[in-house]
Amino acid sequence: MAKPNVISKNELIEYAKECLVEKGIEKFTLKAVAEAGGVTQGTIYYHFRTKEQLLLEIVRDICDRSWSELSHHNENIIKQAFESAKSRCSSDSFFHKLFLTLVVSGFHNEKIKEQLGDILEKENEALSKHLTKIWSPTPIKGVSFETWGILLNAIVDGLAIQALLSKDFSVEKVYRELEQVLIGLSNPSKRECGK
């Protein structure tokens, strides 16, 4: 097996992201990543055994960076999280196309399924942790912070599916109204009744 050149795994992930943006997931290859990084395919295989492993690392990297950036915001963390999610929620977003492609692959590949499950669990935990900072106690008796984190994560992924499949889907409107739902849950006195 070839030894890695003087390029790090993280640098290769950045080149891979560029390739995804330029070529789209349908034309994404390890060869294209090697060319973008100016390295051999052996170098790519040294760091990533398969294309799927590289794609999983891209998803993990994006999620980790997103939560790392959000952890620096003490105020309005949920608003910041939604802004981040909304920025990746468009008909041309490579992130959710990549994520959902990997989800489908996970139906037939236990390793991918397990790694995606780990990423989702980490995101659910991060959401739950941040919700405890804005809600005390949980806004609906009997619904744990753990469940709220899972529900919000599922809503964000579901909205991404809607945005990818429906050309008329209004990301701005839906996220604005979702924020109103959270405000209503956070502060019942700010709830507006029927419009």
Short mmCIF file of C-alpha atoms in Angstrom, two decimals:
data_model
loop_
_atom_site.label_atom_id
_atom_site.label_comp_id
_atom_site.label_asym_id
_atom_site.label_seq_id
_atom_site.Cartn_x
_atom_site.Cartn_y
_atom_site.Cartn_z
CA MET A 1 0.00 0.00 0.00
CA ALA A 2 1.29 3.45 -0.88
CA LYS A 3 2.46 5.71 1.92
CA PRO A 4 0.72 9.04 2.18
CA ASN A 5 2.32 12.03 0.55
CA VAL A 6 2.74 15.17 2.57
CA ILE A 7 -1.02 15.70 2.58
CA SER A 8 -3.20 15.17 5.59
CA LYS A 9 -6.49 13.36 5.84
CA ASN A 10 -8.21 16.67 6.62
CA GLU A 11 -6.74 18.30 3.51
CA LEU A 12 -8.07 15.40 1.41
CA ILE A 13 -11.51 15.88 2.96
CA GLU A 14 -11.40 19.54 1.88
CA TYR A 15 -10.43 18.56 -1.68
CA ALA A 16 -13.22 15.98 -1.66
CA LYS A 17 -15.75 18.66 -0.65
CA GLU A 18 -14.57 20.83 -3.54
CA CYS A 19 -15.00 17.89 -5.92
CA LEU A 20 -18.52 17.28 -4.63
CA VAL A 21 -19.46 20.90 -5.19
CA GLU A 22 -17.91 20.98 -8.68
CA LYS A 23 -18.95 17.56 -9.96
CA GLY A 24 -21.93 16.60 -7.85
CA ILE A 25 -22.30 13.30 -6.06
CA GLU A 26 -23.17 11.44 -9.26
CA LYS A 27 -19.74 12.17 -10.81
CA PHE A 28 -17.70 12.11 -7.60
CA THR A 29 -14.70 9.74 -7.77
CA LEU A 30 -11.62 9.06 -5.70
CA LYS A 31 -9.58 9.72 -8.84
CA ALA A 32 -11.03 13.26 -9.03
CA VAL A 33 -10.11 13.85 -5.37
CA ALA A 34 -6.56 12.61 -6.02
CA GLU A 35 -6.25 14.93 -9.00
CA ALA A 36 -7.58 17.90 -7.02
CA GLY A 37 -5.12 17.20 -4.21
CA GLY A 38 -2.21 16.52 -6.56
CA VAL A 39 -1.65 13.06 -5.10
CA THR A 40 -1.91 9.48 -6.28
CA GLN A 41 -4.99 7.36 -5.83
CA GLY A 42 -2.85 5.21 -3.53
CA THR A 43 -2.64 8.16 -1.16
CA ILE A 44 -6.40 8.42 -1.14
CA TYR A 45 -6.72 4.68 -0.44
CA TYR A 46 -4.16 4.97 2.36
CA HIS A 47 -6.47 7.37 4.21
CA PHE A 48 -9.84 6.08 3.01
CA ARG A 49 -10.42 2.45 2.11
CA THR A 50 -13.53 3.16 0.05
CA LYS A 51 -15.40 6.01 -1.59
CA GLU A 52 -18.16 5.54 0.98
CA GLN A 53 -15.69 5.93 3.85
CA LEU A 54 -14.50 9.23 2.37
CA LEU A 55 -18.10 10.40 1.94
CA LEU A 56 -18.87 9.50 5.56
CA GLU A 57 -15.84 11.47 6.69
CA ILE A 58 -17.11 14.48 4.75
CA VAL A 59 -20.49 14.25 6.50
CA ARG A 60 -18.80 13.80 9.89
CA ASP A 61 -16.49 16.77 9.22
CA ILE A 62 -19.35 19.07 8.23
CA CYS A 63 -21.40 18.08 11.29
CA ASP A 64 -18.45 18.40 13.68
CA ARG A 65 -17.50 21.82 12.32
CA SER A 66 -21.08 23.00 12.49
CA TRP A 67 -21.48 21.98 16.15
CA SER A 68 -18.03 23.36 17.00
CA GLU A 69 -18.96 26.75 15.53
CA LEU A 70 -22.30 26.70 17.33
CA SER A 71 -20.72 25.91 20.68
CA HIS A 72 -19.14 29.39 20.62
CA HIS A 73 -22.60 31.00 20.54
CA ASN A 74 -24.09 31.04 24.02
CA GLU A 75 -27.12 33.08 23.06
CA ASN A 76 -29.67 32.00 20.49
CA ILE A 77 -27.91 28.69 19.89
CA ILE A 78 -31.02 27.06 18.45
CA LYS A 79 -31.54 30.01 16.10
CA GLN A 80 -27.90 29.67 15.00
CA ALA A 81 -28.34 25.91 14.56
CA PHE A 82 -31.41 26.48 12.38
CA GLU A 83 -29.56 29.10 10.32
CA SER A 84 -26.80 26.56 9.76
CA ALA A 85 -29.30 23.85 8.82
CA LYS A 86 -31.23 26.25 6.59
CA SER A 87 -28.04 27.17 4.73
CA ARG A 88 -27.67 23.50 3.76
CA CYS A 89 -31.35 23.14 2.89
CA SER A 90 -31.66 23.97 -0.79
CA SER A 91 -32.37 22.13 -4.00
CA ASP A 92 -28.67 22.29 -4.91
CA SER A 93 -27.18 21.48 -1.49
CA PHE A 94 -24.60 18.75 -1.81
CA PHE A 95 -24.67 18.03 1.95
CA HIS A 96 -28.16 16.57 2.15
CA LYS A 97 -27.83 14.80 -1.22
CA LEU A 98 -24.68 13.20 0.17
CA PHE A 99 -26.23 12.41 3.54
CA LEU A 100 -29.36 10.86 2.03
CA THR A 101 -27.33 8.88 -0.52
CA LEU A 102 -25.35 7.44 2.37
CA VAL A 103 -28.55 6.67 4.27
CA VAL A 104 -29.74 4.59 1.31
CA SER A 105 -26.34 2.87 1.13
CA GLY A 106 -26.66 2.14 4.83
CA PHE A 107 -29.71 -0.03 4.15
CA HIS A 108 -27.37 -2.52 2.48
CA ASN A 109 -24.09 -1.82 4.28
CA GLU A 110 -23.93 -2.35 8.05
CA LYS A 111 -20.70 -0.37 8.46
CA ILE A 112 -22.17 2.73 6.78
CA LYS A 113 -25.38 2.30 8.78
CA GLU A 114 -23.43 2.08 12.04
CA GLN A 115 -21.27 5.13 11.26
CA LEU A 116 -24.26 7.25 10.21
CA GLY A 117 -26.04 6.12 13.36
CA ASP A 118 -23.07 7.38 15.39
CA ILE A 119 -23.19 10.75 13.61
CA LEU A 120 -26.95 11.07 14.21
CA GLU A 121 -26.58 10.08 17.86
CA LYS A 122 -23.89 12.74 18.34
CA GLU A 123 -26.11 15.38 16.71
CA ASN A 124 -29.12 14.32 18.81
CA GLU A 125 -27.02 14.61 21.97
CA ALA A 126 -25.72 18.05 20.98
CA LEU A 127 -29.25 19.30 20.27
CA SER A 128 -30.54 17.87 23.55
CA LYS A 129 -27.71 19.48 25.49
CA HIS A 130 -28.35 22.88 23.96
CA LEU A 131 -32.10 22.62 24.49
CA THR A 132 -31.51 22.20 28.23
CA LYS A 133 -29.89 25.66 28.17
CA ILE A 134 -32.94 27.37 26.65
CA TRP A 135 -35.74 25.32 28.19
CA SER A 136 -35.93 24.61 31.86
CA PRO A 137 -37.83 22.43 32.40
CA THR A 138 -38.87 20.69 29.19
CA PRO A 139 -41.79 22.64 27.68
CA ILE A 140 -44.12 19.64 27.58
CA LYS A 141 -44.30 17.41 30.63
CA GLY A 142 -43.32 13.84 29.81
CA VAL A 143 -41.21 14.75 26.74
CA SER A 144 -37.51 14.46 27.57
CA PHE A 145 -34.75 16.66 26.21
CA GLU A 146 -33.36 13.56 24.53
CA THR A 147 -36.62 13.13 22.60
CA TRP A 148 -36.72 16.85 21.72
CA GLY A 149 -33.21 16.57 20.24
CA ILE A 150 -34.21 13.56 18.14
CA LEU A 151 -37.42 15.26 16.97
CA LEU A 152 -35.69 18.49 15.94
CA ASN A 153 -32.95 16.60 14.12
CA ALA A 154 -35.58 14.56 12.26
CA ILE A 155 -37.49 17.73 11.37
CA VAL A 156 -34.37 19.34 9.89
CA ASP A 157 -33.58 16.24 7.82
CA GLY A 158 -37.20 15.99 6.73
CA LEU A 159 -37.19 19.63 5.63
CA ALA A 160 -34.06 18.93 3.58
CA ILE A 161 -35.89 16.10 1.79
CA GLN A 162 -38.78 18.45 1.06
CA ALA A 163 -36.38 21.11 -0.30
CA LEU A 164 -34.57 18.55 -2.49
CA LEU A 165 -37.76 17.11 -3.97
CA SER A 166 -40.12 20.06 -4.23
CA LYS A 167 -39.08 22.99 -6.40
CA ASP A 168 -41.75 25.20 -4.78
CA PHE A 169 -40.76 24.42 -1.20
CA SER A 170 -40.29 27.66 0.77
CA VAL A 171 -37.29 27.07 3.03
CA GLU A 172 -37.44 30.61 4.44
CA LYS A 173 -41.14 30.43 5.33
CA VAL A 174 -40.96 26.98 6.91
CA TYR A 175 -37.88 27.76 8.99
CA ARG A 176 -39.38 31.07 10.11
CA GLU A 177 -42.52 29.24 11.26
CA LEU A 178 -40.49 26.45 12.88
CA GLU A 179 -38.68 29.12 14.86
CA GLN A 180 -42.10 30.41 15.97
CA VAL A 181 -42.98 26.90 17.17
CA LEU A 182 -39.83 26.84 19.29
CA ILE A 183 -40.49 30.33 20.64
CA GLY A 184 -44.01 29.22 21.56
CA LEU A 185 -42.63 26.16 23.33
CA SER A 186 -39.99 28.25 25.10
CA ASN A 187 -42.35 30.95 26.25
CA PRO A 188 -46.07 30.11 26.30
CA SER A 189 -46.96 33.80 26.79
CA LYS A 190 -45.53 34.54 23.31
CA ARG A 191 -47.77 32.02 21.56
CA GLU A 192 -50.04 33.49 18.98
CA CYS A 193 -53.39 31.86 18.53
CA GLY A 194 -54.75 30.92 15.07
CA LYS A 195 -54.02 33.02 12.05
#
